[in-house]
Amino acid sequence: MNPKVREKTMEAFASVLPITIIVLVLSIVLVPVELGTFVMFLAGAVMLIVGMGFFQLGAEMAMTPLGEGIGVMISKSSKTVIALVTSFVMGTIITLAEPDLQVLANQVPSIPNRVLIWAVAVGMGGLFSVAVVRIGKRIKLSNLLLILYAIVIVLSFFVPSEFLAVSFDAGGVTTGP
């Protein structure tokens, strides 16, 4: 097997294995399932691992060089505004394309799909820009996280309870497994 394919498949295995084990234990101990369902779940887990491995390999081969090239060009520019706008636009577009966000939006009937998707996408675009500023100004990640989490916790007191859970889940949905 190609070493890169093996590496990416092992990474996918490491990310899928914990949840697979949890579901298997629950399906044996708490909610027994039929043998056919059990086998289909295991087959699905294997296909997920293989598929994620190939996806990650393809992304690394095709997208990483492109991203590195864009990053080098932007970092050579002395205009911070170009870096901020580019990171905002890229973060927003990447988030809009995330299929898991579409699934989340369909599961939250109290918020119109487009509103939820665009709110998360613009928020992620903004955070991409904050990341660029953090790198450029050499701000410690721990300090930035403390400030941002403090803001999120304060804002959570002013949000209707039916939106609170989805607001915390929405950002995590965009980052994948």
Coordinates of C-alpha atoms in Angstrom, one line a residue:
M1 CA 0.0 0.0 0.0
N2 CA 1.2 3.5 -0.8
P3 CA 2.7 5.1 2.4
K4 CA 0.6 8.3 2.0
V5 CA -2.6 6.3 1.5
R6 CA -1.7 4.2 4.6
E7 CA -0.9 7.4 6.6
K8 CA -4.2 9.1 5.7
T9 CA -6.2 5.9 6.3
M10 CA -4.7 5.5 9.8
E11 CA -5.5 9.1 10.6
A12 CA -9.1 8.5 9.6
F13 CA -9.1 5.3 11.6
A14 CA -7.9 7.2 14.6
S15 CA -10.7 9.7 14.3
V16 CA -13.5 7.3 13.6
L17 CA -12.4 4.5 16.1
P18 CA -13.5 6.2 19.3
I19 CA -17.0 6.9 18.3
T20 CA -17.3 3.5 16.6
I21 CA -16.3 1.8 19.9
I22 CA -18.8 3.9 21.9
V23 CA -21.6 3.1 19.5
L24 CA -20.7 -0.6 19.6
V25 CA -20.6 -0.7 23.3
L26 CA -23.9 1.0 23.6
S27 CA -25.5 -1.3 21.0
I28 CA -24.3 -4.3 22.9
V29 CA -25.0 -3.1 26.5
L30 CA -27.9 -0.7 26.4
V31 CA -29.8 -1.1 23.2
P32 CA -29.3 -4.5 21.6
V33 CA -29.6 -4.3 17.8
E34 CA -30.2 -7.0 15.3
L35 CA -27.1 -8.8 13.8
G36 CA -27.9 -7.3 10.3
T37 CA -27.9 -3.8 11.7
F38 CA -24.7 -4.4 13.6
V39 CA -22.9 -5.7 10.5
M40 CA -24.2 -2.8 8.4
F41 CA -22.8 -0.4 11.0
L42 CA -19.4 -2.1 11.0
A43 CA -19.4 -2.1 7.1
G44 CA -20.3 1.6 7.2
A45 CA -17.5 2.4 9.6
V46 CA -15.0 0.7 7.4
M47 CA -16.2 2.5 4.3
L48 CA -16.1 5.8 6.3
I49 CA -12.5 5.2 7.2
V50 CA -11.5 4.3 3.7
G51 CA -13.4 7.2 2.2
M52 CA -12.0 9.7 4.7
G53 CA -8.5 8.4 4.0
F54 CA -8.9 9.0 0.3
F55 CA -10.6 12.3 0.8
Q56 CA -7.8 13.5 3.1
L57 CA -5.1 12.3 0.7
G58 CA -6.8 14.1 -2.2
A59 CA -7.2 17.3 -0.2
E60 CA -3.5 17.1 0.8
M61 CA -2.3 16.5 -2.7
A62 CA -4.6 19.0 -4.5
M63 CA -5.5 21.7 -2.0
T64 CA -2.5 22.0 0.3
P65 CA 0.0 23.1 -2.4
L66 CA -2.6 25.6 -3.7
G67 CA -3.2 26.9 -0.1
E68 CA 0.5 27.2 0.6
G69 CA 1.0 29.1 -2.7
I70 CA -1.8 31.5 -1.8
G71 CA -0.5 31.9 1.7
V72 CA 3.0 32.7 0.5
M73 CA 1.7 35.3 -2.0
I74 CA -0.5 37.0 0.7
S75 CA 2.3 37.0 3.3
K76 CA 4.6 38.7 0.8
S77 CA 2.1 41.5 0.4
S78 CA 2.7 44.4 2.8
K79 CA -1.1 45.1 2.9
T80 CA -2.8 43.6 5.9
V81 CA -6.2 44.4 4.4
I82 CA -5.6 42.0 1.6
A83 CA -4.8 39.2 4.0
L84 CA -7.8 40.0 6.2
V85 CA -10.2 40.2 3.3
T86 CA -8.8 37.0 1.6
S87 CA -9.0 35.0 4.8
F88 CA -12.6 36.3 5.5
V89 CA -13.8 35.4 2.0
M90 CA -12.0 32.0 2.0
G91 CA -13.3 31.1 5.5
T92 CA -16.9 32.1 4.5
I93 CA -16.9 30.2 1.3
I94 CA -15.3 27.1 2.8
T95 CA -17.9 27.1 5.5
L96 CA -20.8 27.5 3.1
A97 CA -19.5 24.4 1.2
E98 CA -19.4 22.3 4.4
P99 CA -22.1 19.5 4.0
D100 CA -22.4 19.0 7.7
L101 CA -23.6 22.6 8.1
Q102 CA -26.4 21.9 5.7
V103 CA -27.4 18.8 7.7
L104 CA -27.3 20.9 11.0
A105 CA -29.5 23.6 9.4
N106 CA -32.1 21.0 8.4
Q107 CA -32.2 19.8 11.9
V108 CA -33.0 23.2 13.5
P109 CA -36.5 24.1 12.5
S110 CA -36.6 27.3 14.7
I111 CA -34.0 29.0 12.5
P112 CA -34.4 29.4 8.7
N113 CA -31.7 27.3 7.0
R114 CA -30.1 30.2 5.1
V115 CA -29.9 32.4 8.2
L116 CA -28.1 29.7 10.2
I117 CA -25.8 28.8 7.3
W118 CA -24.8 32.4 6.5
A119 CA -24.5 33.3 10.2
V120 CA -22.1 30.4 10.8
A121 CA -20.2 31.1 7.6
V122 CA -19.7 34.8 8.3
G123 CA -18.7 34.0 11.8
M124 CA -16.1 31.5 10.6
G125 CA -14.9 34.0 8.0
G126 CA -14.4 36.5 10.8
L127 CA -12.5 34.0 12.9
F128 CA -10.2 33.2 10.0
S129 CA -9.4 36.9 9.9
V130 CA -8.9 37.0 13.6
A131 CA -6.4 34.1 13.1
V132 CA -4.5 36.1 10.6
V133 CA -4.3 39.0 13.0
R134 CA -3.2 36.7 15.8
I135 CA -0.4 35.3 13.6
G136 CA 0.7 38.7 12.3
K137 CA 0.7 40.3 15.8
R138 CA 2.1 37.2 17.5
I139 CA -0.7 37.0 20.0
K140 CA -0.6 33.9 22.2
L141 CA -3.4 31.4 21.2
S142 CA -4.2 30.8 24.9
N143 CA -4.7 34.6 25.5
L144 CA -7.0 34.9 22.5
L145 CA -9.0 31.8 23.4
L146 CA -9.5 33.2 27.0
I147 CA -10.8 36.4 25.6
L148 CA -13.1 34.8 23.0
Y149 CA -14.5 32.2 25.4
A150 CA -15.2 35.0 27.9
I151 CA -17.1 36.9 25.2
V152 CA -19.0 33.7 24.2
I153 CA -20.0 32.9 27.9
V154 CA -21.2 36.5 28.5
L155 CA -23.2 36.5 25.3
S156 CA -24.7 33.1 26.2
F157 CA -26.7 34.8 29.0
F158 CA -28.5 36.9 26.4
V159 CA -29.4 34.2 23.9
P160 CA -32.8 32.4 24.0
S161 CA -32.2 28.9 25.4
E162 CA -33.5 27.1 22.3
F163 CA -30.6 28.8 20.3
L164 CA -27.9 28.2 22.9
A165 CA -27.1 24.5 22.0
V166 CA -27.1 25.1 18.3
S167 CA -24.8 28.1 18.7
F168 CA -22.2 26.0 20.4
D169 CA -22.6 23.1 18.0
A170 CA -22.5 25.1 14.8
G171 CA -18.9 26.1 15.0
G172 CA -17.8 22.5 15.7
V173 CA -19.8 21.2 12.8
T174 CA -17.7 23.2 10.4
T175 CA -14.4 21.7 11.5
G176 CA -15.2 18.1 10.5
P177 CA -14.1 15.0 12.4

